[in-house]
């Protein structure tokens, strides 16, 4: 009997031919962002399987002062604004934000040291945002 490979976050089958590329993608991501990923975590959105979940890794002593991981566990496309609290990153005025597609923009922080991220996420998808000093 042939074993089926499953994604850890869904019941969707991952074809065995895609597994090496998927593993390489996430190992490379971890190596590129290791220092911030092993830093402190702020839980931005509590996981409830009803909407997006988000955690923010923070360390004001690094060049990447924050890295947000956002996950859509639902079976629907989600479009919403997520307020990202950047107080613990040490940023005070503005942040250089790079999304998972590599697009970079500068965003001004609000009075509560936060920025609003406009999200459009497909079902069962993951996005990340890197925050740096301007």
Coordinates of C-alpha atoms in Angstrom, one line a residue:
X1 CA 0.0 0.0 0.0
X2 CA 1.3 3.4 -1.0
X3 CA 1.6 6.1 1.7
X4 CA 0.0 9.5 1.1
X5 CA 1.9 12.6 2.2
X6 CA -0.2 15.2 3.8
X7 CA 0.4 18.8 4.5
X8 CA 0.8 19.4 8.2
X9 CA -1.9 22.1 8.2
X10 CA -4.5 20.5 6.0
X11 CA -5.9 17.3 4.6
X12 CA -4.7 18.2 1.1
X13 CA -2.3 15.7 -0.4
X14 CA 1.2 16.9 -1.2
X15 CA 2.6 15.1 -4.2
X16 CA 5.9 13.3 -3.4
X17 CA 7.6 15.1 -6.3
X18 CA 6.9 18.5 -4.6
X19 CA 8.2 17.5 -1.1
X20 CA 11.9 18.2 -1.7
X21 CA 11.1 21.7 -3.1
X22 CA 8.8 22.4 -0.2
X23 CA 11.4 21.3 2.4
X24 CA 14.1 23.3 0.7
X25 CA 11.9 26.4 0.6
X26 CA 11.3 26.3 4.3
X27 CA 14.8 25.3 5.3
X28 CA 16.2 28.2 3.2
X29 CA 13.6 30.6 4.8
X30 CA 14.7 29.4 8.3
X31 CA 18.4 29.9 7.5
X32 CA 17.8 33.4 6.1
X33 CA 15.8 34.5 9.1
X34 CA 17.2 32.3 11.9
X35 CA 18.2 35.1 14.3
X36 CA 14.7 36.7 14.4
X37 CA 12.9 33.4 14.3
X38 CA 14.6 32.3 17.6
X39 CA 13.8 35.6 19.2
X40 CA 10.8 36.5 21.4
X41 CA 7.2 36.0 20.1
X42 CA 4.2 38.3 20.4
X43 CA 0.9 36.5 19.7
X44 CA -1.0 39.0 17.4
X45 CA -4.1 36.9 16.6
X46 CA -5.2 34.0 18.6
X47 CA -5.7 30.8 16.6
X48 CA -9.4 30.0 16.4
X49 CA -9.7 28.4 13.0
X50 CA -12.3 31.0 12.2
X51 CA -10.0 33.6 10.7
X52 CA -6.3 34.4 10.3
X53 CA -3.7 33.5 12.9
X54 CA -0.6 35.7 13.4
X55 CA 2.6 35.7 15.5
X56 CA 5.3 38.4 15.5
X57 CA 8.9 37.5 16.3
X58 CA 10.7 40.5 17.7
X59 CA 14.2 41.6 18.6
X60 CA 15.2 45.3 18.6
X61 CA 18.9 44.4 18.6
X62 CA 18.8 42.9 15.1
X63 CA 18.6 44.5 11.7
X64 CA 15.4 42.5 11.1
X65 CA 13.6 43.8 14.2
X66 CA 10.4 41.9 13.5
X67 CA 9.0 39.0 11.4
X68 CA 5.3 38.3 11.3
X69 CA 4.0 35.0 10.2
X70 CA 0.3 35.1 9.2
X71 CA -1.7 31.9 8.4
X72 CA -5.2 31.5 6.9
X73 CA -6.5 28.1 8.2
X74 CA -9.9 28.5 6.6
X75 CA -11.3 27.2 3.4
X76 CA -12.2 30.7 2.2
X77 CA -10.3 33.6 0.8
X78 CA -9.7 36.3 3.5
X79 CA -9.4 40.0 2.9
X80 CA -8.9 42.2 6.0
X81 CA -6.7 44.7 7.7
X82 CA -4.4 43.3 10.4
X83 CA -3.1 45.8 13.0
X84 CA 0.5 44.8 13.7
X85 CA 1.9 46.0 17.1
X86 CA 5.5 46.9 16.6
X87 CA 6.2 48.3 20.1
X88 CA 8.5 45.5 21.1
X89 CA 10.6 45.9 17.9
X90 CA 12.0 49.2 19.1
X91 CA 10.6 51.1 16.1
X92 CA 9.2 54.5 16.9
X93 CA 8.4 56.4 13.7
X94 CA 8.5 54.3 10.6
X95 CA 9.2 50.7 9.4
X96 CA 10.5 49.3 6.2
X97 CA 8.2 46.4 5.5
X98 CA 9.0 43.5 3.1
X99 CA 6.2 41.0 2.3
X100 CA 6.6 37.4 1.3
X101 CA 6.6 38.3 -2.4
X102 CA 9.6 40.6 -1.9
X103 CA 7.8 43.9 -2.2
X104 CA 9.2 46.5 0.1
X105 CA 7.4 49.7 1.4
X106 CA 7.9 52.2 4.2
X107 CA 5.0 52.6 6.6
X108 CA 4.6 55.2 9.3
X109 CA 3.8 53.8 12.7
X110 CA 0.6 54.9 14.4
X111 CA 0.3 56.4 17.9
X112 CA 0.3 53.0 19.4
X113 CA 3.5 51.9 17.6
X114 CA 1.6 49.8 15.1
X115 CA 1.0 49.5 11.4
X116 CA -2.1 48.3 9.5
X117 CA -1.3 45.5 7.0
X118 CA -3.8 45.0 4.1
X119 CA -4.1 41.2 3.7
X120 CA -5.6 39.2 0.9
X121 CA -4.9 35.5 1.7
X122 CA -6.0 32.4 -0.2
X123 CA -7.4 29.4 1.7
X124 CA -4.8 27.5 3.7
X125 CA -2.0 29.9 2.9
X126 CA 0.9 31.5 4.8
X127 CA 2.4 34.9 4.4
X128 CA 5.2 36.7 6.2
X129 CA 6.3 40.3 6.7
X130 CA 9.8 41.4 7.7
X131 CA 10.1 44.7 9.6
X132 CA 13.4 46.7 9.6
X133 CA 14.5 50.2 10.5
X134 CA 14.2 52.9 7.8

